[in-house]
Amino acid sequence: MLLLAALIAGGIGPHSLSAAPRETAPAGAAAEADWPAGSLDVVLARPTSLALSESPVRDALGQIAKSHDLPIWLDRRVDPSRSVDLELSEATLGQAVKQIAGAVGADVAIVGPIVYVGPPSWAAVARTSAVAFREQLAELGRAERQNWVDARVWKWPELTTPADLIVLVQSSALTKIGGSERVPYDLWPALDLGRSSPCDVLTLVALQFGLRATVQLESGEVQLVPLDP
């Protein structure tokens, strides 16, 4: 009820911003479930061809995401209107995404099942930040850890704010998140991430404001603190 009230107060309807019920990994299978890289590797290795002429980078990546059911998250610091001119006849899907990113001065990182496209210095630390957070979560009790790593279906509408997402992550993980005042007001485009873990979603929200998530082991609380690329 608290989450529902918070979303309504923030202008987001209860049926539009969602993290669907989680899918819990069986006991002893948490490590395999944490990074479902196998299926993502298969998708990124698919052959593809494309021809882009003055296509806004957000549209170009969105078309690939929709066509291949691939969750691609474009960093807020990359101008989504920058145009891409690119023609590929023999390339993998992963190569295509990387070349589109490169055409606007960005780079690519894989965080869990999510393809992150952002400034090169931040793409370079995206995965290491996510791994460090997961390593800290591994020190928690099993139930607390699973609240963070079990996958849910994440989807939100146009004009969602980072604060909305932090509230949703907090509710999904059943853990207080401190330091959210470091995240300024912003309006984000609609995005469908498919099945992702709350810890990876929080990592990528925080990253876009120069922050990282860290666990206070004594209390189990998660804090957002500055991250230097």
C-alpha positions as a LaTeX table, in Angstrom:
\begin{tabular}{lrrr}
\hline
Residue & $x$ (\AA) & $y$ (\AA) & $z$ (\AA) \\
\hline
Met1 & 0.00 & 0.00 & 0.00 \\
Leu2 & 2.85 & 2.40 & 0.75 \\
Leu3 & 4.33 & 1.81 & $-2.69$ \\
Leu4 & 0.94 & 2.27 & $-4.35$ \\
Ala5 & 0.41 & 5.56 & $-2.53$ \\
Ala6 & 3.90 & 6.75 & $-3.41$ \\
Leu7 & 3.43 & 5.99 & $-7.10$ \\
Ile8 & 0.06 & 7.72 & $-7.25$ \\
Ala9 & 1.45 & 10.74 & $-5.40$ \\
Gly10 & 4.29 & 10.88 & $-7.90$ \\
Gly11 & 1.89 & 10.93 & $-10.82$ \\
Ile12 & 2.48 & 7.34 & $-11.90$ \\
Gly13 & $-0.51$ & 5.03 & $-12.13$ \\
Pro14 & $-0.37$ & 1.75 & $-10.18$ \\
His15 & $-0.74$ & $-0.31$ & $-13.34$ \\
Ser16 & 1.90 & 1.46 & $-15.46$ \\
Leu17 & 5.10 & 1.31 & $-13.39$ \\
Ser18 & 5.81 & $-2.26$ & $-12.46$ \\
Ala19 & 8.15 & $-4.92$ & $-11.23$ \\
Ala20 & 6.15 & $-8.09$ & $-11.74$ \\
Pro21 & 6.32 & $-10.99$ & $-9.24$ \\
Arg22 & 9.80 & $-12.40$ & $-8.95$ \\
Glu23 & 11.00 & $-15.78$ & $-10.09$ \\
Thr24 & 12.97 & $-17.32$ & $-7.27$ \\
Ala25 & 16.01 & $-19.47$ & $-8.00$ \\
Pro26 & 15.96 & $-22.85$ & $-6.27$ \\
Ala27 & 18.30 & $-23.41$ & $-3.34$ \\
Gly28 & 21.85 & $-23.91$ & $-4.54$ \\
Ala29 & 21.18 & $-22.28$ & $-7.91$ \\
Ala30 & 21.60 & $-18.61$ & $-6.98$ \\
Ala31 & 25.01 & $-18.25$ & $-8.64$ \\
Glu32 & 23.70 & $-19.54$ & $-11.97$ \\
Ala33 & 20.64 & $-17.30$ & $-11.79$ \\
Asp34 & 22.59 & $-14.14$ & $-10.93$ \\
Trp35 & 24.09 & $-13.57$ & $-14.36$ \\
Pro36 & 21.96 & $-15.22$ & $-17.09$ \\
Ala37 & 24.66 & $-14.48$ & $-19.64$ \\
Gly38 & 24.16 & $-17.59$ & $-21.77$ \\
Ser39 & 20.86 & $-16.56$ & $-23.33$ \\
Leu40 & 22.07 & $-12.98$ & $-23.79$ \\
Asp41 & 25.24 & $-14.21$ & $-25.51$ \\
Val42 & 23.08 & $-16.18$ & $-27.93$ \\
Val43 & 21.00 & $-13.11$ & $-28.76$ \\
Leu44 & 24.04 & $-10.84$ & $-29.21$ \\
Ala45 & 25.65 & $-13.40$ & $-31.53$ \\
Arg46 & 22.71 & $-13.38$ & $-33.95$ \\
Pro47 & 23.60 & $-12.20$ & $-37.46$ \\
Thr48 & 21.98 & $-8.96$ & $-38.51$ \\
Ser49 & 22.04 & $-6.27$ & $-41.15$ \\
Leu50 & 20.80 & $-2.72$ & $-40.93$ \\
Ala51 & 20.81 & 0.59 & $-42.74$ \\
Leu52 & 20.45 & 3.77 & $-40.70$ \\
Ser53 & 20.28 & 7.25 & $-42.21$ \\
Glu54 & 20.06 & 10.18 & $-39.81$ \\
Ser55 & 18.28 & 7.94 & $-37.32$ \\
Pro56 & 18.14 & 9.23 & $-33.71$ \\
Val57 & 20.19 & 6.91 & $-31.54$ \\
Arg58 & 17.27 & 6.22 & $-29.20$ \\
Asp59 & 15.11 & 5.16 & $-32.14$ \\
Ala60 & 17.87 & 3.00 & $-33.61$ \\
Leu61 & 18.48 & 1.18 & $-30.33$ \\
Gly62 & 14.75 & 0.96 & $-29.63$ \\
Gln63 & 14.15 & $-0.73$ & $-32.96$ \\
Ile64 & 16.80 & $-3.35$ & $-32.20$ \\
Ala65 & 15.46 & $-3.84$ & $-28.68$ \\
Lys66 & 11.93 & $-4.42$ & $-29.93$ \\
Ser67 & 12.88 & $-6.62$ & $-32.87$ \\
His68 & 15.13 & $-8.91$ & $-30.83$ \\
Asp69 & 13.47 & $-8.73$ & $-27.40$ \\
Leu70 & 16.72 & $-7.25$ & $-26.09$ \\
Pro71 & 16.70 & $-4.91$ & $-23.06$ \\
Ile72 & 18.81 & $-1.87$ & $-23.99$ \\
Trp73 & 19.17 & 1.02 & $-21.53$ \\
Leu74 & 20.45 & 4.31 & $-22.98$ \\
Asp75 & 22.15 & 6.49 & $-20.36$ \\
Arg76 & 20.52 & 9.86 & $-19.68$ \\
Arg77 & 23.84 & 11.59 & $-20.46$ \\
Val78 & 23.79 & 10.44 & $-24.08$ \\
Asp79 & 21.78 & 12.84 & $-26.26$ \\
Pro80 & 18.97 & 10.59 & $-27.59$ \\
Ser81 & 18.40 & 12.82 & $-30.61$ \\
Arg82 & 21.94 & 12.45 & $-32.00$ \\
Ser83 & 21.68 & 10.93 & $-35.44$ \\
Val84 & 23.34 & 7.75 & $-36.63$ \\
Asp85 & 24.34 & 6.95 & $-40.21$ \\
Leu86 & 25.39 & 3.34 & $-40.42$ \\
Glu87 & 25.12 & 0.44 & $-42.84$ \\
Leu88 & 25.96 & $-3.13$ & $-41.82$ \\
Ser89 & 25.46 & $-6.19$ & $-43.98$ \\
Glu90 & 27.41 & $-8.86$ & $-42.10$ \\
Ala91 & 27.56 & $-8.28$ & $-38.35$ \\
Thr92 & 26.34 & $-9.75$ & $-35.12$ \\
Leu93 & 23.68 & $-8.01$ & $-33.10$ \\
Gly94 & 26.28 & $-7.20$ & $-30.44$ \\
Gln95 & 28.54 & $-5.59$ & $-33.02$ \\
Ala96 & 25.63 & $-3.56$ & $-34.37$ \\
Val97 & 24.76 & $-2.19$ & $-30.92$ \\
Lys98 & 28.40 & $-1.33$ & $-30.26$ \\
Gln99 & 28.77 & 0.48 & $-33.59$ \\
Ile100 & 25.58 & 2.45 & $-33.03$ \\
Ala101 & 26.90 & 3.44 & $-29.60$ \\
Gly102 & 30.28 & 4.37 & $-31.04$ \\
Ala103 & 28.65 & 6.57 & $-33.66$ \\
Val104 & 27.48 & 8.91 & $-30.89$ \\
Gly105 & 30.60 & 8.66 & $-28.74$ \\
Ala106 & 29.18 & 6.06 & $-26.36$ \\
Asp107 & 30.16 & 2.52 & $-25.39$ \\
Val108 & 28.44 & $-0.68$ & $-24.27$ \\
Ala109 & 28.47 & $-2.71$ & $-21.06$ \\
Ile110 & 26.53 & $-5.80$ & $-20.02$ \\
Val111 & 24.91 & $-5.67$ & $-16.58$ \\
Gly112 & 23.06 & $-8.88$ & $-15.85$ \\
Pro113 & 20.65 & $-9.33$ & $-18.77$ \\
Ile114 & 20.71 & $-5.60$ & $-19.65$ \\
Val115 & 22.70 & $-3.97$ & $-22.44$ \\
Tyr116 & 23.79 & $-0.57$ & $-21.12$ \\
Val117 & 24.81 & 2.17 & $-23.57$ \\
Gly118 & 26.50 & 5.18 & $-22.02$ \\
Pro119 & 29.54 & 7.45 & $-21.89$ \\
Pro120 & 32.72 & 5.33 & $-22.27$ \\
Ser121 & 34.12 & 6.15 & $-18.83$ \\
Trp122 & 30.87 & 5.04 & $-17.19$ \\
Ala123 & 30.37 & 2.00 & $-19.40$ \\
Ala124 & 33.84 & 0.91 & $-18.26$ \\
Val125 & 32.74 & 0.77 & $-14.61$ \\
Ala126 & 29.11 & $-0.32$ & $-15.03$ \\
Arg127 & 29.70 & $-4.05$ & $-14.76$ \\
Thr128 & 32.37 & $-3.81$ & $-12.06$ \\
Ser129 & 30.01 & $-1.66$ & $-9.99$ \\
Ala130 & 27.24 & $-4.23$ & $-10.43$ \\
Val131 & 29.56 & $-7.12$ & $-9.53$ \\
Ala132 & 30.83 & $-5.32$ & $-6.42$ \\
Phe133 & 27.25 & $-4.72$ & $-5.27$ \\
Arg134 & 26.36 & $-8.39$ & $-5.80$ \\
Glu135 & 29.44 & $-9.51$ & $-3.88$ \\
Gln136 & 28.31 & $-7.40$ & $-0.93$ \\
Leu137 & 24.77 & $-8.78$ & $-1.20$ \\
Ala138 & 26.22 & $-12.29$ & $-1.01$ \\
Glu139 & 27.24 & $-11.50$ & 2.58 \\
Leu140 & 23.60 & $-11.07$ & 3.61 \\
Gly141 & 21.28 & $-13.84$ & 4.72 \\
Arg142 & 19.74 & $-15.93$ & 1.97 \\
Ala143 & 16.27 & $-14.38$ & 2.18 \\
Glu144 & 17.64 & $-10.82$ & 2.11 \\
Arg145 & 19.97 & $-11.64$ & $-0.77$ \\
Gln146 & 17.23 & $-13.28$ & $-2.83$ \\
Asn147 & 15.06 & $-10.19$ & $-2.46$ \\
Trp148 & 17.75 & $-8.34$ & $-4.41$ \\
Val149 & 18.82 & $-10.92$ & $-6.99$ \\
Asp150 & 15.58 & $-12.72$ & $-7.91$ \\
Ala151 & 14.38 & $-11.59$ & $-11.33$ \\
Arg152 & 11.18 & $-9.65$ & $-11.95$ \\
Val153 & 9.72 & $-8.11$ & $-15.09$ \\
Trp154 & 10.55 & $-4.38$ & $-15.09$ \\
Lys155 & 8.61 & $-1.90$ & $-17.21$ \\
Trp156 & 7.79 & 1.78 & $-16.84$ \\
Pro157 & 6.03 & 4.50 & $-18.86$ \\
Glu158 & 7.12 & 7.83 & $-20.28$ \\
Leu159 & 7.88 & 10.55 & $-17.69$ \\
Thr160 & 8.86 & 8.11 & $-14.94$ \\
Thr161 & 11.35 & 9.70 & $-12.53$ \\
Pro162 & 14.46 & 8.08 & $-11.04$ \\
Ala163 & 12.85 & 8.58 & $-7.63$ \\
Asp164 & 9.89 & 6.46 & $-8.79$ \\
Leu165 & 12.28 & 3.67 & $-9.72$ \\
Ile166 & 14.16 & 3.85 & $-6.43$ \\
Val167 & 10.86 & 3.54 & $-4.56$ \\
Leu168 & 9.95 & 0.53 & $-6.68$ \\
Val169 & 13.34 & $-1.12$ & $-6.14$ \\
Gln170 & 13.09 & $-0.46$ & $-2.42$ \\
Ser171 & 9.66 & $-2.08$ & $-2.30$ \\
Ser172 & 10.75 & $-5.03$ & $-4.44$ \\
Ala173 & 13.88 & $-5.71$ & $-2.38$ \\
Leu174 & 12.14 & $-5.04$ & 0.97 \\
Thr175 & 15.18 & $-2.99$ & 1.99 \\
Lys176 & 15.63 & 0.67 & 2.83 \\
Ile177 & 17.74 & 2.62 & 0.34 \\
Gly178 & 19.60 & 5.58 & 1.80 \\
Gly179 & 21.19 & 8.44 & $-0.10$ \\
Ser180 & 18.35 & 8.82 & $-2.59$ \\
Glu181 & 18.49 & 12.59 & $-1.99$ \\
Arg182 & 21.66 & 12.50 & $-4.12$ \\
Val183 & 19.49 & 11.66 & $-7.14$ \\
Pro184 & 18.06 & 14.84 & $-8.70$ \\
Tyr185 & 14.68 & 15.16 & $-10.36$ \\
Asp186 & 14.59 & 13.95 & $-13.95$ \\
Leu187 & 12.03 & 12.61 & $-16.40$ \\
Trp188 & 12.86 & 9.41 & $-18.24$ \\
Pro189 & 11.46 & 7.71 & $-21.34$ \\
Ala190 & 9.43 & 4.52 & $-21.25$ \\
Leu191 & 11.49 & 1.34 & $-20.99$ \\
Asp192 & 10.84 & $-2.40$ & $-20.89$ \\
Leu193 & 13.75 & $-4.34$ & $-19.35$ \\
Gly194 & 12.08 & $-7.73$ & $-19.32$ \\
Arg195 & 13.31 & $-9.96$ & $-16.50$ \\
Ser196 & 15.97 & $-8.22$ & $-14.42$ \\
Ser197 & 17.06 & $-8.17$ & $-10.79$ \\
Pro198 & 16.43 & $-5.21$ & $-8.47$ \\
Cys199 & 20.17 & $-4.95$ & $-7.78$ \\
Asp200 & 20.97 & $-4.48$ & $-11.48$ \\
Val201 & 18.18 & $-1.94$ & $-11.95$ \\
Leu202 & 19.43 & 0.07 & $-8.96$ \\
Thr203 & 23.02 & $-0.14$ & $-10.20$ \\
Leu204 & 22.06 & 1.42 & $-13.53$ \\
Val205 & 19.80 & 4.08 & $-12.03$ \\
Ala206 & 22.58 & 5.12 & $-9.65$ \\
Leu207 & 25.30 & 4.97 & $-12.31$ \\
Gln208 & 23.59 & 7.65 & $-14.38$ \\
Phe209 & 24.06 & 10.12 & $-11.53$ \\
Gly210 & 27.65 & 9.14 & $-10.72$ \\
Leu211 & 26.59 & 6.91 & $-7.84$ \\
Arg212 & 26.92 & 3.28 & $-6.79$ \\
Ala213 & 25.00 & 1.07 & $-4.40$ \\
Thr214 & 26.76 & $-0.32$ & $-1.36$ \\
Val215 & 25.52 & $-2.54$ & 1.49 \\
Gln216 & 25.77 & $-1.59$ & 5.15 \\
Leu217 & 26.31 & $-5.10$ & 6.47 \\
Glu218 & 25.43 & $-4.24$ & 10.08 \\
Ser219 & 21.93 & $-3.05$ & 9.19 \\
Gly220 & 21.39 & $-4.60$ & 5.77 \\
Glu221 & 20.52 & $-1.13$ & 4.48 \\
Val222 & 21.71 & $-0.10$ & 1.02 \\
Gln223 & 23.28 & 3.32 & 0.49 \\
Leu224 & 23.87 & 5.31 & $-2.69$ \\
Val225 & 27.35 & 6.84 & $-2.60$ \\
Pro226 & 29.57 & 8.65 & $-5.14$ \\
Leu227 & 31.33 & 6.55 & $-7.78$ \\
Asp228 & 34.42 & 7.80 & $-9.57$ \\
Pro229 & 34.79 & 6.40 & $-13.12$ \\
\hline
\end{tabular}
